[in-house]
mmCIF file with all atom_site columns, C-alpha atoms in Angstrom:
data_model
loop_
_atom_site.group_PDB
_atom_site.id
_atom_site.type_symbol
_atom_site.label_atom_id
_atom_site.label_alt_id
_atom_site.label_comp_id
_atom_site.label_asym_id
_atom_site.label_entity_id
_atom_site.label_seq_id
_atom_site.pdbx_PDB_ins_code
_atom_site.Cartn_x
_atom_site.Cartn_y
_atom_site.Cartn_z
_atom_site.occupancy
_atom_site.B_iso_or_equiv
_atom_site.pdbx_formal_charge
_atom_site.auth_seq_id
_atom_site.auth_comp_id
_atom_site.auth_asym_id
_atom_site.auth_atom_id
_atom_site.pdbx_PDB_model_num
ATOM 1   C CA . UNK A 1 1   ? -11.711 19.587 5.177   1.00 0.00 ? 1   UNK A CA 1
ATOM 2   C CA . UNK A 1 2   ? -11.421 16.849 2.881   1.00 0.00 ? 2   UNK A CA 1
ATOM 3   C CA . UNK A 1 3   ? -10.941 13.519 4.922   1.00 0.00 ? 3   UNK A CA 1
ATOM 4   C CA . UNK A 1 4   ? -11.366 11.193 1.415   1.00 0.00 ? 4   UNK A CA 1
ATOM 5   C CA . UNK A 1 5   ? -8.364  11.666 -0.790  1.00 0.00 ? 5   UNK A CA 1
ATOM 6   C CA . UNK A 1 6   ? -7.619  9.965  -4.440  1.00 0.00 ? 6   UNK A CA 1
ATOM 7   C CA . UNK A 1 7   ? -4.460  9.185  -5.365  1.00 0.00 ? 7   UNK A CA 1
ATOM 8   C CA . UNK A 1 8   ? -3.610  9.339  -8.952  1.00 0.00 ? 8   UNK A CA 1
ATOM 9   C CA . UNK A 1 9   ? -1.085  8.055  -10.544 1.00 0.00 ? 9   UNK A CA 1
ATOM 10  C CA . UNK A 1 10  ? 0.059   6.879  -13.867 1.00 0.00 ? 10  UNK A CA 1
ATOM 11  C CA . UNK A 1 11  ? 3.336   6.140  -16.368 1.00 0.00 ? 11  UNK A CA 1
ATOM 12  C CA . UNK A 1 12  ? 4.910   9.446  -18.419 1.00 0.00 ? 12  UNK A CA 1
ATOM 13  C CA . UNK A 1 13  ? 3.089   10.435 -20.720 1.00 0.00 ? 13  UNK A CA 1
ATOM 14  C CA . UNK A 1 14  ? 0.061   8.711  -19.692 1.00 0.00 ? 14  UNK A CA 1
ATOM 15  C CA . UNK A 1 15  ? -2.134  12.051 -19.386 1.00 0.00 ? 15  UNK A CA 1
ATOM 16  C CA . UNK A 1 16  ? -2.081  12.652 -15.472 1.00 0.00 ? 16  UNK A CA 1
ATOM 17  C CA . UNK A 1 17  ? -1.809  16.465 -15.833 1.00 0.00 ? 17  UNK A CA 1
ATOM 18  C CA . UNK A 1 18  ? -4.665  16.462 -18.225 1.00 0.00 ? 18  UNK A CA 1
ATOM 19  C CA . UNK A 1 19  ? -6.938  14.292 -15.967 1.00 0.00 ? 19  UNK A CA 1
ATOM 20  C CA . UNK A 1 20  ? -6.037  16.680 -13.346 1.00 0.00 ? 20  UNK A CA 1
ATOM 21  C CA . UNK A 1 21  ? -7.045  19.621 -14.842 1.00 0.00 ? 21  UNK A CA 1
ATOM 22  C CA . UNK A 1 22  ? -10.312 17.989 -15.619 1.00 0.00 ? 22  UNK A CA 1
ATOM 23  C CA . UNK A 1 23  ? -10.589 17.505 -11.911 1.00 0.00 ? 23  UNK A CA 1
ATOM 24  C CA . UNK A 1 24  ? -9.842  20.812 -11.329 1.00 0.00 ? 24  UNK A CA 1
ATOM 25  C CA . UNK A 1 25  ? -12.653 22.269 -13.565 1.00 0.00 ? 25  UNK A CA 1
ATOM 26  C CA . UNK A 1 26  ? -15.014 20.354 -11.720 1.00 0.00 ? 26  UNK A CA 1
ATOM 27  C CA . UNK A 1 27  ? -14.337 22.148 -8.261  1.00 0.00 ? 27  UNK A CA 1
ATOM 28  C CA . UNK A 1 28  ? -11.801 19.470 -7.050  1.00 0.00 ? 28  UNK A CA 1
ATOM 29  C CA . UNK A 1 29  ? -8.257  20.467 -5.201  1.00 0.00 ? 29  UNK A CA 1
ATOM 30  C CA . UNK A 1 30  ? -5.691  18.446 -6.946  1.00 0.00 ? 30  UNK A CA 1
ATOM 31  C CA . UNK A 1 31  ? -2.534  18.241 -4.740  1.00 0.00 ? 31  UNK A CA 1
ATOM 32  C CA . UNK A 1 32  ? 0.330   17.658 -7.034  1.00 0.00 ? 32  UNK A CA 1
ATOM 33  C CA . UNK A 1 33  ? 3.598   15.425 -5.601  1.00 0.00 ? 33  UNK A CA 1
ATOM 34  C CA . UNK A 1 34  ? 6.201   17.238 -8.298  1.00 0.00 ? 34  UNK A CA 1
ATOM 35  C CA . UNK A 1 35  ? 4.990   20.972 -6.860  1.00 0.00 ? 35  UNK A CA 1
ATOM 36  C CA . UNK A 1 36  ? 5.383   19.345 -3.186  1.00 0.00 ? 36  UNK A CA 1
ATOM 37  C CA . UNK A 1 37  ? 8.580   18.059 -4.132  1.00 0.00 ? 37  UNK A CA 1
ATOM 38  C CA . UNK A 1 38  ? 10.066  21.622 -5.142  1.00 0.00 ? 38  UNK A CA 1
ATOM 39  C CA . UNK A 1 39  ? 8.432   23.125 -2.326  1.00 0.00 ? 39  UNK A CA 1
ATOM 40  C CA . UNK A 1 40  ? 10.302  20.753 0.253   1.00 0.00 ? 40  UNK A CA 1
ATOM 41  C CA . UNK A 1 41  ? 13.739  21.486 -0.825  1.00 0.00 ? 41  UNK A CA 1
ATOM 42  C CA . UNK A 1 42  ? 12.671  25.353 -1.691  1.00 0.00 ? 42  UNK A CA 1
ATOM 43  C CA . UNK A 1 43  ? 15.725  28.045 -0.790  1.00 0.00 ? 43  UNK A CA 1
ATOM 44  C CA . UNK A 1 44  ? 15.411  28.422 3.210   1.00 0.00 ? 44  UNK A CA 1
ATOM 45  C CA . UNK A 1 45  ? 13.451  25.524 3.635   1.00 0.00 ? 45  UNK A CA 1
ATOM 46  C CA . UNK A 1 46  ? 14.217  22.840 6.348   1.00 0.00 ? 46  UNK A CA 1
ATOM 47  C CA . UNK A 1 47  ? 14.317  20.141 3.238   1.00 0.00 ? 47  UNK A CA 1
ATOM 48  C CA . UNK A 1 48  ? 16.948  22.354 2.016   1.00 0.00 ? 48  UNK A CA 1
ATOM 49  C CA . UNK A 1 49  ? 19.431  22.660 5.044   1.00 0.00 ? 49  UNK A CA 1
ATOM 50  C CA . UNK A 1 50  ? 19.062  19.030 5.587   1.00 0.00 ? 50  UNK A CA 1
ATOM 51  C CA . UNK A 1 51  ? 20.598  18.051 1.840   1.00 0.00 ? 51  UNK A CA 1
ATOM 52  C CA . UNK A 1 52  ? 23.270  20.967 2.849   1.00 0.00 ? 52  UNK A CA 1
ATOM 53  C CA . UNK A 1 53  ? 24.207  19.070 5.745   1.00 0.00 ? 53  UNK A CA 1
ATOM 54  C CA . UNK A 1 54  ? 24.486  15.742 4.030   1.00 0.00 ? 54  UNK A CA 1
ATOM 55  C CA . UNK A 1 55  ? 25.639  16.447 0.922   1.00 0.00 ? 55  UNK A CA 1
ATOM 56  C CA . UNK A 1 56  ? 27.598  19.977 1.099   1.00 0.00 ? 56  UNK A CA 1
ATOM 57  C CA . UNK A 1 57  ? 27.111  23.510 -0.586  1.00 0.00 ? 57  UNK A CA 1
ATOM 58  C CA . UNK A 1 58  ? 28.089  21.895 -4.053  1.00 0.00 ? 58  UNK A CA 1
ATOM 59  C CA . UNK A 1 59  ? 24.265  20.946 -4.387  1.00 0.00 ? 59  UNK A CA 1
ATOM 60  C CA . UNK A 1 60  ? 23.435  24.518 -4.687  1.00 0.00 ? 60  UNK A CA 1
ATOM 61  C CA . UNK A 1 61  ? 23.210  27.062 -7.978  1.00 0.00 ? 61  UNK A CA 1
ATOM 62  C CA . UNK A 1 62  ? 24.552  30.458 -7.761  1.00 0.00 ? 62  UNK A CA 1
ATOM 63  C CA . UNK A 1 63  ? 21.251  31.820 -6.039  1.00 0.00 ? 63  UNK A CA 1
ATOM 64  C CA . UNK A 1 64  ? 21.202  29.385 -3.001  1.00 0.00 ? 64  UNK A CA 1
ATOM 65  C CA . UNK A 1 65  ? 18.581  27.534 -4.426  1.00 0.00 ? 65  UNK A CA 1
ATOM 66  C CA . UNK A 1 66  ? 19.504  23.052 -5.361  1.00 0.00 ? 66  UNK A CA 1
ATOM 67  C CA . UNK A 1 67  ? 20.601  22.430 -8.407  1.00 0.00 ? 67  UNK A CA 1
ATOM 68  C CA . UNK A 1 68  ? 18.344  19.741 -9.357  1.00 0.00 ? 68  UNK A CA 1
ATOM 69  C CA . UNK A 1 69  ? 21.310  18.809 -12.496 1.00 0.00 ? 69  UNK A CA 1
ATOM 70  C CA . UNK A 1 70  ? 24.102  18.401 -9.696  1.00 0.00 ? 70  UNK A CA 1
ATOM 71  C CA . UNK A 1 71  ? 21.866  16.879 -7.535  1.00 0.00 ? 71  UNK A CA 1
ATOM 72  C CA . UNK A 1 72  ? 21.140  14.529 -10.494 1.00 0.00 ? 72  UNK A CA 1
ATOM 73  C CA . UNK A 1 73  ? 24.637  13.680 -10.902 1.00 0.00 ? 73  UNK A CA 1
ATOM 74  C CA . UNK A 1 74  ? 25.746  13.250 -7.370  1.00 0.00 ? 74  UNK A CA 1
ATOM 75  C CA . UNK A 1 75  ? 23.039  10.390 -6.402  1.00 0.00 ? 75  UNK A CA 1
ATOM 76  C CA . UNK A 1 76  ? 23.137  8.771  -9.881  1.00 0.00 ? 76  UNK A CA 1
ATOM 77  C CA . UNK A 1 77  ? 24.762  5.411  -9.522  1.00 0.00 ? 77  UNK A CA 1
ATOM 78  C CA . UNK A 1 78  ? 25.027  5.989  -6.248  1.00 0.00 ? 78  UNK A CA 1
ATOM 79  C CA . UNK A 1 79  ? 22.171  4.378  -3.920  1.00 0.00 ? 79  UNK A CA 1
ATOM 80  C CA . UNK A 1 80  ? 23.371  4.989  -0.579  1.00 0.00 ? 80  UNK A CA 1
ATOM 81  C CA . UNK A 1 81  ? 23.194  8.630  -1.741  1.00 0.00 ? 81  UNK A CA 1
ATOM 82  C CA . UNK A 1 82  ? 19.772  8.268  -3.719  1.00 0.00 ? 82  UNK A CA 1
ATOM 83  C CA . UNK A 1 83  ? 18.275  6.746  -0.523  1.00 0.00 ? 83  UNK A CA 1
ATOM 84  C CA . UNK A 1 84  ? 19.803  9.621  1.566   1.00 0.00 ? 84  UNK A CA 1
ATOM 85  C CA . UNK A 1 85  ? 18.128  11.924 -0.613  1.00 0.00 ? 85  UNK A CA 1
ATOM 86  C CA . UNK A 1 86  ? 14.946  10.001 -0.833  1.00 0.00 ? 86  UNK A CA 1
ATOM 87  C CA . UNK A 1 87  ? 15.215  9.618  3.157   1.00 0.00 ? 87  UNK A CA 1
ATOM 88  C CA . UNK A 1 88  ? 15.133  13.643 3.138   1.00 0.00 ? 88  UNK A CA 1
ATOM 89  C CA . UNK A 1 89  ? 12.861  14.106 0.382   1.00 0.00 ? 89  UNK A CA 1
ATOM 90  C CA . UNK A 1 90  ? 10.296  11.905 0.291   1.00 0.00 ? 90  UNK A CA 1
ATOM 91  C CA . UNK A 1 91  ? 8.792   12.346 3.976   1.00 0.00 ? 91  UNK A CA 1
ATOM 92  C CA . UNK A 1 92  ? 7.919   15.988 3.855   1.00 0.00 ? 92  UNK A CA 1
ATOM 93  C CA . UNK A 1 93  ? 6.556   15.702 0.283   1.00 0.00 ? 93  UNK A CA 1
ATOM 94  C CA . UNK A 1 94  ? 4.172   13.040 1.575   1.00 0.00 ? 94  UNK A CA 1
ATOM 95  C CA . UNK A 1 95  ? 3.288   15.224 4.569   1.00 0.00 ? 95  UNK A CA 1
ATOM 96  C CA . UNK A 1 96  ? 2.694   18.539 2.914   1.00 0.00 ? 96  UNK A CA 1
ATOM 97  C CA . UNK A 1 97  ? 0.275   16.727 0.351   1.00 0.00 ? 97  UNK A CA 1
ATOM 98  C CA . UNK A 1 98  ? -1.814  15.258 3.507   1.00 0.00 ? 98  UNK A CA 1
ATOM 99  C CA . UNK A 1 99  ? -2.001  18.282 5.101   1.00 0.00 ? 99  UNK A CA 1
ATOM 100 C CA . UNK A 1 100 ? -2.944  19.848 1.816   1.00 0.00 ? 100 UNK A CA 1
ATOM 101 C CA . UNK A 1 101 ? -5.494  17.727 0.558   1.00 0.00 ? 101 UNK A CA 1
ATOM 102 C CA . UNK A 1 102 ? -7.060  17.301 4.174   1.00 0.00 ? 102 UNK A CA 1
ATOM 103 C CA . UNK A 1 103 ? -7.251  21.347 4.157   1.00 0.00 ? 103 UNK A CA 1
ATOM 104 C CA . UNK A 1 104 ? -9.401  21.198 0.742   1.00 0.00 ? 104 UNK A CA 1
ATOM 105 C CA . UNK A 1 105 ? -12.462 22.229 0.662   1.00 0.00 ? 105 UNK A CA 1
ATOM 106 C CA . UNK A 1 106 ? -15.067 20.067 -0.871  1.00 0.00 ? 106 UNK A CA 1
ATOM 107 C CA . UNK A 1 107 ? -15.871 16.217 0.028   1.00 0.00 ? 107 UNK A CA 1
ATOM 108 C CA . UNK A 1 108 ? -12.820 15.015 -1.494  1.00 0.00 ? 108 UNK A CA 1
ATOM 109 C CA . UNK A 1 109 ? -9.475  15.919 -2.636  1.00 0.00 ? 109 UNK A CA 1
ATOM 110 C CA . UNK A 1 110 ? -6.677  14.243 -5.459  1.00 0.00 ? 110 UNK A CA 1
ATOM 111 C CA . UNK A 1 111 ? -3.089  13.521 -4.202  1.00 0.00 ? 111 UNK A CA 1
ATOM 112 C CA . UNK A 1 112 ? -1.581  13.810 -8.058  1.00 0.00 ? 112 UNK A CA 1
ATOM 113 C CA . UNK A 1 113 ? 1.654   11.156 -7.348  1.00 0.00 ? 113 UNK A CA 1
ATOM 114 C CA . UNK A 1 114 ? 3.694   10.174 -10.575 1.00 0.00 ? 114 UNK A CA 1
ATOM 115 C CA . UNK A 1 115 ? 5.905   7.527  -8.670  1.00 0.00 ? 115 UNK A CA 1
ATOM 116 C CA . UNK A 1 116 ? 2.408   6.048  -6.372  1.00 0.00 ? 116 UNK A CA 1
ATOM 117 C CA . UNK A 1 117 ? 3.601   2.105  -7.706  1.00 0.00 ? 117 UNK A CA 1
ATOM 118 C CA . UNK A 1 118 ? 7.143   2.441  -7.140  1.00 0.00 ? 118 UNK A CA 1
ATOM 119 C CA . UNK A 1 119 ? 6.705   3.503  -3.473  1.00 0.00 ? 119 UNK A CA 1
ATOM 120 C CA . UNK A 1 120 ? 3.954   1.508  -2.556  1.00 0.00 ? 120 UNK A CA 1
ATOM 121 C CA . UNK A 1 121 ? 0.307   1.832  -2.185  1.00 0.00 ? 121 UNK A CA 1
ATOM 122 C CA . UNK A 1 122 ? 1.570   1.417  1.813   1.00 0.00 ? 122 UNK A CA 1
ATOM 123 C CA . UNK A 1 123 ? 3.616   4.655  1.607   1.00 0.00 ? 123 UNK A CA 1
ATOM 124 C CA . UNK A 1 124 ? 0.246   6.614  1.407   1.00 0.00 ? 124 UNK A CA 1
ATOM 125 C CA . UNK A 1 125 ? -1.660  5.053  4.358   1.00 0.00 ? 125 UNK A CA 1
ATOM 126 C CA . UNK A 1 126 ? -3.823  8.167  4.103   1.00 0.00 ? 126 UNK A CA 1
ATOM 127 C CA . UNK A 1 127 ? -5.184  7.655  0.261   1.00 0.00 ? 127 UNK A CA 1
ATOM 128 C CA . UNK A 1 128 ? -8.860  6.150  0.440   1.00 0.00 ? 128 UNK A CA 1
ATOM 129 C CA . UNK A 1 129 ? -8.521  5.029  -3.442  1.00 0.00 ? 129 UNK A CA 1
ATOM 130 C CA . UNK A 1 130 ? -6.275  4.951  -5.966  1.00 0.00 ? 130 UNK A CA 1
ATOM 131 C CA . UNK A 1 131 ? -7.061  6.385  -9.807  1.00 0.00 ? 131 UNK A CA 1
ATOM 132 C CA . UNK A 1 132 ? -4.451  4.836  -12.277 1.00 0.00 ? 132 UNK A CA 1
ATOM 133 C CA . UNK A 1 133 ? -4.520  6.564  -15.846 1.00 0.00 ? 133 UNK A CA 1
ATOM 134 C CA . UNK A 1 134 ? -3.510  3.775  -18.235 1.00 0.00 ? 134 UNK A CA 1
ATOM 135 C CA . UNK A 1 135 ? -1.731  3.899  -21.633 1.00 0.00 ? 135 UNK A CA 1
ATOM 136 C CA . UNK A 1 136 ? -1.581  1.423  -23.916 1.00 0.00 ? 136 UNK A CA 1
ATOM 137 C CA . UNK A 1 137 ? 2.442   1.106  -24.295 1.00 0.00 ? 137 UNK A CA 1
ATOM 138 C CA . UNK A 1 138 ? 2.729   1.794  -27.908 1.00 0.00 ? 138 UNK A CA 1
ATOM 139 C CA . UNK A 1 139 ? 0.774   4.944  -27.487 1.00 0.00 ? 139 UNK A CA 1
ATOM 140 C CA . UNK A 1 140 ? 2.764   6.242  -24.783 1.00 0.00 ? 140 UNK A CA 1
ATOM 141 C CA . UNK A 1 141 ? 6.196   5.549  -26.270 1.00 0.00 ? 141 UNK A CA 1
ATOM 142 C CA . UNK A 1 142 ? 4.735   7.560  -29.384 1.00 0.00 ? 142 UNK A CA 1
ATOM 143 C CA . UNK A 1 143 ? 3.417   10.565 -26.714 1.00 0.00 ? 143 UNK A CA 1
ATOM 144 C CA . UNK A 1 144 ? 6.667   10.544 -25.012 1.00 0.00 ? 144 UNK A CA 1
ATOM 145 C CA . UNK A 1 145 ? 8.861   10.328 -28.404 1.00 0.00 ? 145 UNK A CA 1
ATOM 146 C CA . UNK A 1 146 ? 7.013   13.667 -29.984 1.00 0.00 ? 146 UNK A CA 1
ATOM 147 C CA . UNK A 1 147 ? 6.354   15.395 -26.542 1.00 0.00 ? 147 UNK A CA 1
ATOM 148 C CA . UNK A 1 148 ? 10.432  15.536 -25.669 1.00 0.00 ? 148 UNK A CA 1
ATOM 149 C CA . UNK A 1 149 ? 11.564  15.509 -29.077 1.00 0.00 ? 149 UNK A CA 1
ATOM 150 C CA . UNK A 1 150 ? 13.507  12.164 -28.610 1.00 0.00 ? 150 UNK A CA 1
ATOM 151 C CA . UNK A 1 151 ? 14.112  8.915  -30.338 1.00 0.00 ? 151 UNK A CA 1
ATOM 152 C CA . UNK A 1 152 ? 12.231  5.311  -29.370 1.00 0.00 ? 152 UNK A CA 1
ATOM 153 C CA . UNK A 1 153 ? 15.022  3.721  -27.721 1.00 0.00 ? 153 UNK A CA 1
ATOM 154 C CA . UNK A 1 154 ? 15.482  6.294  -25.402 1.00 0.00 ? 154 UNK A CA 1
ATOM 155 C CA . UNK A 1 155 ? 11.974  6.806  -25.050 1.00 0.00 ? 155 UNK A CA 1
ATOM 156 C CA . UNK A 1 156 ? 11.817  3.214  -24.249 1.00 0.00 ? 156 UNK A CA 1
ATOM 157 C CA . UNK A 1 157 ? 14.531  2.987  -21.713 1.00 0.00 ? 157 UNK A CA 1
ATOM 158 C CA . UNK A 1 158 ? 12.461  5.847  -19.683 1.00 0.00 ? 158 UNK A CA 1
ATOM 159 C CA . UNK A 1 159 ? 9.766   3.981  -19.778 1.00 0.00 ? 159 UNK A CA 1
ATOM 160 C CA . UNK A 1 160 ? 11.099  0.864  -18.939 1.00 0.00 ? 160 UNK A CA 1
ATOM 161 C CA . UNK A 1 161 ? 12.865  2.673  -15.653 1.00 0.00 ? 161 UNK A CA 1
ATOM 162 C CA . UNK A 1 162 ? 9.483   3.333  -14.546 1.00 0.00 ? 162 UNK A CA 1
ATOM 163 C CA . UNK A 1 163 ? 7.107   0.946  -12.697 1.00 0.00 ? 163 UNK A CA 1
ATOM 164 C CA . UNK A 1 164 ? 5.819   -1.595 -15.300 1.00 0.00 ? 164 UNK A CA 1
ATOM 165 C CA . UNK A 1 165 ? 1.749   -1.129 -16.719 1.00 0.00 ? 165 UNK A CA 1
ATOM 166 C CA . UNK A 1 166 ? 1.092   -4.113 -14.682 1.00 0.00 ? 166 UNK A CA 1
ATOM 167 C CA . UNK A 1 167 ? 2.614   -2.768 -11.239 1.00 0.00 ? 167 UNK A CA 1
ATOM 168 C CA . UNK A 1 168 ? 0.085   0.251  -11.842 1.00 0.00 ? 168 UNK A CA 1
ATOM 169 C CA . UNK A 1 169 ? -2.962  -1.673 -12.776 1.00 0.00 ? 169 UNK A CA 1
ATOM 170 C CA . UNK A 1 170 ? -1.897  -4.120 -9.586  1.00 0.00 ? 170 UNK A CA 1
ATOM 171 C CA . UNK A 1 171 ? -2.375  -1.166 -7.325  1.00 0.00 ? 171 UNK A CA 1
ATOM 172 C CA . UNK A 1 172 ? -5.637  -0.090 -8.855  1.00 0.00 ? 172 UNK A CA 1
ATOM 173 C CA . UNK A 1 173 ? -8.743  0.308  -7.423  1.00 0.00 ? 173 UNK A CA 1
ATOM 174 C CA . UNK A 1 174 ? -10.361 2.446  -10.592 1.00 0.00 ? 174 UNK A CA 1
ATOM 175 C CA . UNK A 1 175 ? -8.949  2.749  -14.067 1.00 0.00 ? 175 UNK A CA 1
ATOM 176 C CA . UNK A 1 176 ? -9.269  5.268  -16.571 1.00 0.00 ? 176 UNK A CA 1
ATOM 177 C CA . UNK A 1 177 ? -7.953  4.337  -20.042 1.00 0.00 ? 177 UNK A CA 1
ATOM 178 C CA . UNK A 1 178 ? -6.783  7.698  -21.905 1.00 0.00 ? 178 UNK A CA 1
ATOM 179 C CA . UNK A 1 179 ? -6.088  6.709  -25.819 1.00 0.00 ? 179 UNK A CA 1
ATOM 180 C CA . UNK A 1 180 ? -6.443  10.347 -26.811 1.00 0.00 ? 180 UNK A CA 1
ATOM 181 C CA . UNK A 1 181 ? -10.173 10.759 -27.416 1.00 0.00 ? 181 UNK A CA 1
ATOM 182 C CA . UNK A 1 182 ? -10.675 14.574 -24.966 1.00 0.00 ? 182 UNK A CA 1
ATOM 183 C CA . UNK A 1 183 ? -14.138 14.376 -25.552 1.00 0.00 ? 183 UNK A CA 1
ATOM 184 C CA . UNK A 1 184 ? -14.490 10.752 -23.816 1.00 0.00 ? 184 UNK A CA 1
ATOM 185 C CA . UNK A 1 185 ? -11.932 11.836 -20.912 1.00 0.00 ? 185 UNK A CA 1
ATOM 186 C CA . UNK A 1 186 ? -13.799 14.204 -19.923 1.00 0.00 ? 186 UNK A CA 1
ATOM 187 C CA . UNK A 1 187 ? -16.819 12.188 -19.510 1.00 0.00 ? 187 UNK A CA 1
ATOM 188 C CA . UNK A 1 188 ? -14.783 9.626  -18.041 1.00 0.00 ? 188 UNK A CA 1
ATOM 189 C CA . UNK A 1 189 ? -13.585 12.202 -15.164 1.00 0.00 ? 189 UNK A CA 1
ATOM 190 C CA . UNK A 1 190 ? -17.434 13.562 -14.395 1.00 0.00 ? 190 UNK A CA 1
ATOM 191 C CA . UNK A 1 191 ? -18.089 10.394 -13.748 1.00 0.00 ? 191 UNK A CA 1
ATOM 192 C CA . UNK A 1 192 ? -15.289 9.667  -11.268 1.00 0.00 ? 192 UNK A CA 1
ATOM 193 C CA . UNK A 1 193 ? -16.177 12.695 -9.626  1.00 0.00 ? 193 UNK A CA 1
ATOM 194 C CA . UNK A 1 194 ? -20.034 11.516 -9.194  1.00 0.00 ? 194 UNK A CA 1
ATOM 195 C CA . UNK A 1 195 ? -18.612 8.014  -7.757  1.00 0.00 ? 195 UNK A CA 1
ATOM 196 C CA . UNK A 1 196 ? -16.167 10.271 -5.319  1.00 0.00 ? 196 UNK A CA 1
ATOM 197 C CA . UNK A 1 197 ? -18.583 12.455 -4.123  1.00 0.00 ? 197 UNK A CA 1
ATOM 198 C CA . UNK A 1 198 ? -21.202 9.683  -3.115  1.00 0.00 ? 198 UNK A CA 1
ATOM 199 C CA . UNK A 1 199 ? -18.161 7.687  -1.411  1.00 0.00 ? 199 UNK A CA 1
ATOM 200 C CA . UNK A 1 200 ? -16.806 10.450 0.371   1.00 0.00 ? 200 UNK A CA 1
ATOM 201 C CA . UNK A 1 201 ? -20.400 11.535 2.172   1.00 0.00 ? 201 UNK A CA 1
ATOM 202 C CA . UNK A 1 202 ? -20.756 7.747  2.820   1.00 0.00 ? 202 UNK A CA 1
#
């Protein structure tokens, strides 16, 4: 059981899957928000019948399962409706990744949450610290622009409908700065891991 749990969080783009992997390697269950998130609103699931009952049988693809693209469309511009899906959503993703992380084995666990500075630090009462990977801007416009295929204004407005670098680094408690050298992430992670350990048998 794994009572010490790290958030981490970071902008697109910034690297978060790659610093979780590195986790990984080293033994550590990282608990990923997007996988909880799918999971929640998975065919059958109580997530699931709850949009139904809201929102109607139009939400759903030809198998039964949500389509995420009408879903998309029916809460966009909308925020009674984005907040009525949030209000469904968001509560059993945050519970399933408790229960998940405090099931780990090993003295701690990492709650992987892309959207961490937009809810709120307070949203995850159960998070002991928070990781933020930080991205120099440039950088991760250029990431985001050749990862997706996509030009720098739109690549901007995504990343200015995020949380700003600031709101991140406000919520902070340890910062790893990923500019694209593997070799020094890596490093960067083992430590981490050493400082986790020691605080989680404290």
């Amino acid at each position: 059981m794994s009572e010490y749990v790290v958030g981490l969080t970071g902008g697109i783009a910034s690297g978060k899957s790659t610093v979780g992997r590195e986790f990984e390697r080293l033994g550590v269950v990282v608990v990923d928000a997007d996988l909880a998130a799918r999971e929640a609103v998975a065919p059958g699931s109580p997530g699931l019948a709850a949009l139904i009952e809201r929102f109607g049988v139009e939400v759903l693809d030809a198998t039964g399962a949500l389509d995420r693209a009408a879903m998309r469309r029916r809460v966009f511009g909308d925020p009674e409706a984005r907040r009525a899906l949030e209000a469904i959503v968001h509560p059993r993703v945050r519970e399933a990744m408790r229960q998940a992380c405090r099931a780990a084995p090993g003295p701690y666990a990492v709650a992987m949450i892309p959207l961490l500075a937009e809810a709120g630090r307070e949203a995850y009462p159960w998070l002991q610290r928070v990781l933020v990977i930080d991205v120099p801007t440039d950088v991760q416009r250029a990431r985001l622009m050749l990862r997706d295929g996509i030009d720098a204004g739109l690549a901007q407005r995504m990343l200015d409908a995020q949380a700003s670098r600031a709101q991140r680094l406000a919520i902070a408690d340890d910062v790893l700065v990923n500019d694209g050298n593997p070799l020094a992430l890596a490093g960067h992670v083992a430590a981490l891991d050493r400082r986790y350990r020691s605080l989680a048998t404290v």
